[in-house]
XYZ file of C-alpha atoms in Angstrom:
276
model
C -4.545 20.043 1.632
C -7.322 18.984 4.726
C -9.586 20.296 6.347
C -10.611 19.547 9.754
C -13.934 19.106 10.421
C -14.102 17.858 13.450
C -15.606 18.504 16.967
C -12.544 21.669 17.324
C -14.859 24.677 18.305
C -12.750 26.989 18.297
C -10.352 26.012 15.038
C -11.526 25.623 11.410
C -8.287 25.029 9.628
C -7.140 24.309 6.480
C -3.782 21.795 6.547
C -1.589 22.569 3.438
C 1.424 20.652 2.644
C 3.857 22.053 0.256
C 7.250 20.706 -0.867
C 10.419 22.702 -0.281
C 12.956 19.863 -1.575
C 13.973 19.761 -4.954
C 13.726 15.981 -5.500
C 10.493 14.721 -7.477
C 9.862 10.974 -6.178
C 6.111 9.565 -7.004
C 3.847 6.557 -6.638
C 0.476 5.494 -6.532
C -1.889 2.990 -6.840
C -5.869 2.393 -7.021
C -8.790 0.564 -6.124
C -11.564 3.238 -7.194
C -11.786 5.180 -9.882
C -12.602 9.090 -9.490
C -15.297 10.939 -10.358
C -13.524 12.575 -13.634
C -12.965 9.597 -14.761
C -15.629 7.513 -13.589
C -18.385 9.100 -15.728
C -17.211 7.284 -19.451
C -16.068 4.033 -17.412
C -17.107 0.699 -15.431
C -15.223 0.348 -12.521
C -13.937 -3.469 -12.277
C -13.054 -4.293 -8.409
C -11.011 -7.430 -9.584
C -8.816 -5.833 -12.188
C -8.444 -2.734 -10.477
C -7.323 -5.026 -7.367
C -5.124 -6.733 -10.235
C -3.011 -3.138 -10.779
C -2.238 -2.531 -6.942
C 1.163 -3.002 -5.823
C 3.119 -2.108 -2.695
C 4.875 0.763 -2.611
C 8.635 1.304 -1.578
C 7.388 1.471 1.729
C 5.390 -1.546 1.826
C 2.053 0.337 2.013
C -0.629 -0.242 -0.152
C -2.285 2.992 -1.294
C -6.195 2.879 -2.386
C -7.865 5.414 -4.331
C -10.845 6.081 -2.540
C -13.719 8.605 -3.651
C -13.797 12.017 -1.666
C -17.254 11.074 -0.292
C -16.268 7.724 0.903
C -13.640 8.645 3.234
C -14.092 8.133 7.071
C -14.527 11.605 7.752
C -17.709 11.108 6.215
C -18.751 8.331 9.033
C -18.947 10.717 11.356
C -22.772 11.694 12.971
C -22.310 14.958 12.021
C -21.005 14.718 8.881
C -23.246 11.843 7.501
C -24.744 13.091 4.348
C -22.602 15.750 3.671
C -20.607 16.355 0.704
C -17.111 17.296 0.674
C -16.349 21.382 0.378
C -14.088 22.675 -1.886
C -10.821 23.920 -0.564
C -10.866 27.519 0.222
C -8.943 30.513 -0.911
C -4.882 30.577 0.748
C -3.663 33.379 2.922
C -2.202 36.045 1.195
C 0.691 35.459 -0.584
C 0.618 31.665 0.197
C -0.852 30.841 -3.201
C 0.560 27.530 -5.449
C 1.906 29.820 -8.229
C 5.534 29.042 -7.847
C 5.452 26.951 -5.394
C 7.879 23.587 -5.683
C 6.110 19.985 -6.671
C 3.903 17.877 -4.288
C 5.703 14.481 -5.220
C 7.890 14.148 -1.867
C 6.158 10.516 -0.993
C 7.426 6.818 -1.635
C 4.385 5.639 -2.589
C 3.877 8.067 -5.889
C 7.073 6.353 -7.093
C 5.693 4.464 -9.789
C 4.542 7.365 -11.517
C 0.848 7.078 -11.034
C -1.468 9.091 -8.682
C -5.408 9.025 -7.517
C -7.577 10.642 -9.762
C -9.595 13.899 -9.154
C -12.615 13.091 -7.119
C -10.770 10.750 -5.433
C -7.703 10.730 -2.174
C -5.307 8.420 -1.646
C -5.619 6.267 2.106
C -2.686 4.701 3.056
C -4.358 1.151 4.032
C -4.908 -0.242 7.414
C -3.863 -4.165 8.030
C -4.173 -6.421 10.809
C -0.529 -6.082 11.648
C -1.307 -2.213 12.271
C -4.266 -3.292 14.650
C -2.447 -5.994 16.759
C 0.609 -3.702 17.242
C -1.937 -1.772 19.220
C -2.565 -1.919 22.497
C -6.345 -2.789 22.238
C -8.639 -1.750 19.204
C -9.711 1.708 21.267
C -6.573 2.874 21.595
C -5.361 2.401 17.899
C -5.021 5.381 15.895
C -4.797 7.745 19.114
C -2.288 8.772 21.265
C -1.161 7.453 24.854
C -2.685 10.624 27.172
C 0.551 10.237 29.639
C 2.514 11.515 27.049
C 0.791 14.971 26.712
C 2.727 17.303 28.322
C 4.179 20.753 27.115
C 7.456 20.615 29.745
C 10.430 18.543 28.832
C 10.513 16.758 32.345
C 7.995 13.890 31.305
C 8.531 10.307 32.235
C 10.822 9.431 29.581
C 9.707 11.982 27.354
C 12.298 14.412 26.251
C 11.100 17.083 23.731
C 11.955 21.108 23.150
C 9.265 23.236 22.230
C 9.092 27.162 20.762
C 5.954 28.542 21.132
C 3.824 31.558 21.186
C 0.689 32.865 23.524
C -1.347 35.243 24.963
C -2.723 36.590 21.707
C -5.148 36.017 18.973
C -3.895 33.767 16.107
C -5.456 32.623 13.232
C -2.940 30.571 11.142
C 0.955 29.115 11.852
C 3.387 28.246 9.426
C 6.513 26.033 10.182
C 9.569 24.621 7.578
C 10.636 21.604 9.189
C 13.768 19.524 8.216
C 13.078 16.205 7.313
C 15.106 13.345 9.488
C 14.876 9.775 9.813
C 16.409 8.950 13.331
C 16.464 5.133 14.310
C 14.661 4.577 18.045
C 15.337 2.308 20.011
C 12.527 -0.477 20.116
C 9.122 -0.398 18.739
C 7.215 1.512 21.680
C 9.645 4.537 21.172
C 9.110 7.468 18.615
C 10.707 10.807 17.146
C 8.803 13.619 15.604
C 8.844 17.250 14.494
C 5.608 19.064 14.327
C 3.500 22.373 14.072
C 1.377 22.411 16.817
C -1.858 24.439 17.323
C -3.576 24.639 20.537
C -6.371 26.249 22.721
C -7.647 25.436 25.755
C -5.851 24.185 28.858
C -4.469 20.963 29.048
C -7.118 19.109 31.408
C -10.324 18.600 29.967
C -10.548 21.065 27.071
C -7.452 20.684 25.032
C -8.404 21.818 21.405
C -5.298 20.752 18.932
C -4.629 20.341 15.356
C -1.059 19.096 14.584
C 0.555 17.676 11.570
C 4.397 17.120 11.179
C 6.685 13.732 10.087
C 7.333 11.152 12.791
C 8.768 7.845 12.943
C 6.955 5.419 14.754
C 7.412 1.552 14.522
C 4.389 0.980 16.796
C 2.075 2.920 14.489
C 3.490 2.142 10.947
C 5.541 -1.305 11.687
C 8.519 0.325 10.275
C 11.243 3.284 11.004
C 10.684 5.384 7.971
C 9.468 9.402 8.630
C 6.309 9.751 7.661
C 3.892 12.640 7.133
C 1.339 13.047 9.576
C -1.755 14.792 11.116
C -3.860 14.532 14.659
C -6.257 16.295 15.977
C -8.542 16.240 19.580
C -11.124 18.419 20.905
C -10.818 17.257 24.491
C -7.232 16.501 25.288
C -6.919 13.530 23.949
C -9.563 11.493 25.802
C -12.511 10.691 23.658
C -12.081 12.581 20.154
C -9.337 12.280 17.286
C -6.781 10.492 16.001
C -3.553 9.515 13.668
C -4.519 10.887 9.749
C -7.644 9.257 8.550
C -7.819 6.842 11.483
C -10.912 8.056 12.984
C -14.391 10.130 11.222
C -14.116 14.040 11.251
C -11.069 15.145 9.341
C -11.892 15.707 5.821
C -8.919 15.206 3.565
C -9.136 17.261 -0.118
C -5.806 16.577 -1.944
C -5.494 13.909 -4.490
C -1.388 13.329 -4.374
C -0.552 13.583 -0.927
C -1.234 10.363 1.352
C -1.375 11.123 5.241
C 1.019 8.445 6.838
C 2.944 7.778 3.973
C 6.628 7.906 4.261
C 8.556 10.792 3.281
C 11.735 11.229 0.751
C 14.014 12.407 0.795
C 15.437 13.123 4.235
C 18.630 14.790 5.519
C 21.880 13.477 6.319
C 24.442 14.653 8.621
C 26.601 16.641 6.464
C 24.974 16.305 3.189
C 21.482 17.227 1.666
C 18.864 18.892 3.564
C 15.150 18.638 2.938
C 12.468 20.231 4.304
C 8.539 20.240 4.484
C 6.602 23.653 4.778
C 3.388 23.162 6.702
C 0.617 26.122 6.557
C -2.784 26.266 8.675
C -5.105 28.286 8.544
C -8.280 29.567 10.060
């Protein structure tokens, strides 16, 4: 679904999200029109801004050409055109695999055009929740730790080392659990990682969380990060920040997820697959 390319030396991935619940729920709205589509057609800003809506979640989704997406800002990647996706793993291919429509915001039925991915939008309530502008978008380092003995931090974590790996692949039940105040958060993700964690973290992560401080709200929402240098200086939340380059037209990175699982009743999951 994205790529990262980023400042990661040692990881070239490929993020692919794939639906394992059985529940189709769609939206989408947008403010540019893709390149399929584009070619027989003027684009209009002020009736295009006429069609977009907010969605369930109270996000507002733009359409925004593959070329024009932050990634795309960064000094490394200026001038560059976006790749195509490469070929899947083995056996990971989307013959038979279940429907991409697991977001709130492709409830209306529409989507983004090819040529184009959707970007859930930034507003100034998401900045001044922030601590300062720097920080926005990235996480607090204090909270990088692997044990479960943090300040305040409790977490368990399976993982694997000591060999060479070139791809993971999680299924991760979907929750929504309420915290506590806006500075608190939940998640479940698939984390990558080389390095040590001092100077030269590398990590590429994706996963739901909830996360008032970051969204404003206590829906789960899909997500990605990434950082070359434990956290410091490089990467951020989804499309926060330049160097992650995002392919998929009809998923939105941020966007809230549905359905989710309740105690005793249905369970829905997420499959997440990366690859070098």
């Amino acid at each position: 679904m994205v790529s990262c390319c980023c400042k990661i030396p040692i990881f070239v991935f490929i993020f692919l999200l794939l639906l394992v619940i059985s529940s189709s729920i769609c939206a989408a709205h947008s403010s540019e029109t893709g390149n399929s589509q584009a070619n027989n057609q003027t684009f209009r800003p002020e009736e295009e801004l006429k069609k977009l809506k907010l969605s369930p979640d109270g996000d507002m989704i733009d359409c925004v050409l593959l070329r024009h997406q932050p990634a795309f800002d960064h000094p490394k990647l200026k001038g560059k055109k976006p790749l195509d996706p490469p070929e899947r793993p083995n056996g990971h291919n989307r013959k038979g695999m279940a429907a991409e429509d697991f977001q709130m915001w492709m409830m209306s039925g529409e989507s983004c055009p090819e040529g184009t991915i959707p970007i859930r939008r930034t507003t100034e309530e998401d900045m001044l929740r922030a601590s300062s502008v720097a920080s926005f978008g990235k996480k607090p380092t204090r909270l990088v730790r692997r044990d479960s003995s943090s300040d305040g931090h409790e977490h368990a974590v399976g993982y694997v080392s000591g060999d060479e790996y070139y791809g993971a692949k999680a299924n991760i039940n979907v929750w929504a659990p309420r915290v506590s105040n806006q500075y608190e958060f939940s998640l479940s993700q698939l984390w990558v990682i080389s390095g040590s964690f001092g100077d030269d973290l590398n990590t590429i992560e994706a996963g739901w969380q909830v996360s008032p401080e970051l969204y404003g709200d206590y829906y789960p929402r899909f997500f990605t990060y990434w950082t070359s240098d434990a956290y410091q200086a490089t990467g951020c939340y989804n499309l926060l920040c330049s160097g992650f380059v995002q392919t998929n037209n009809r998923i939105a990175i941020g966007a809230a997820i549905s359905p989710t699982s309740s105690y005793g009743g249905g369970q829905f999951d997420i499959s997440l697959l990366v690859w070098k």
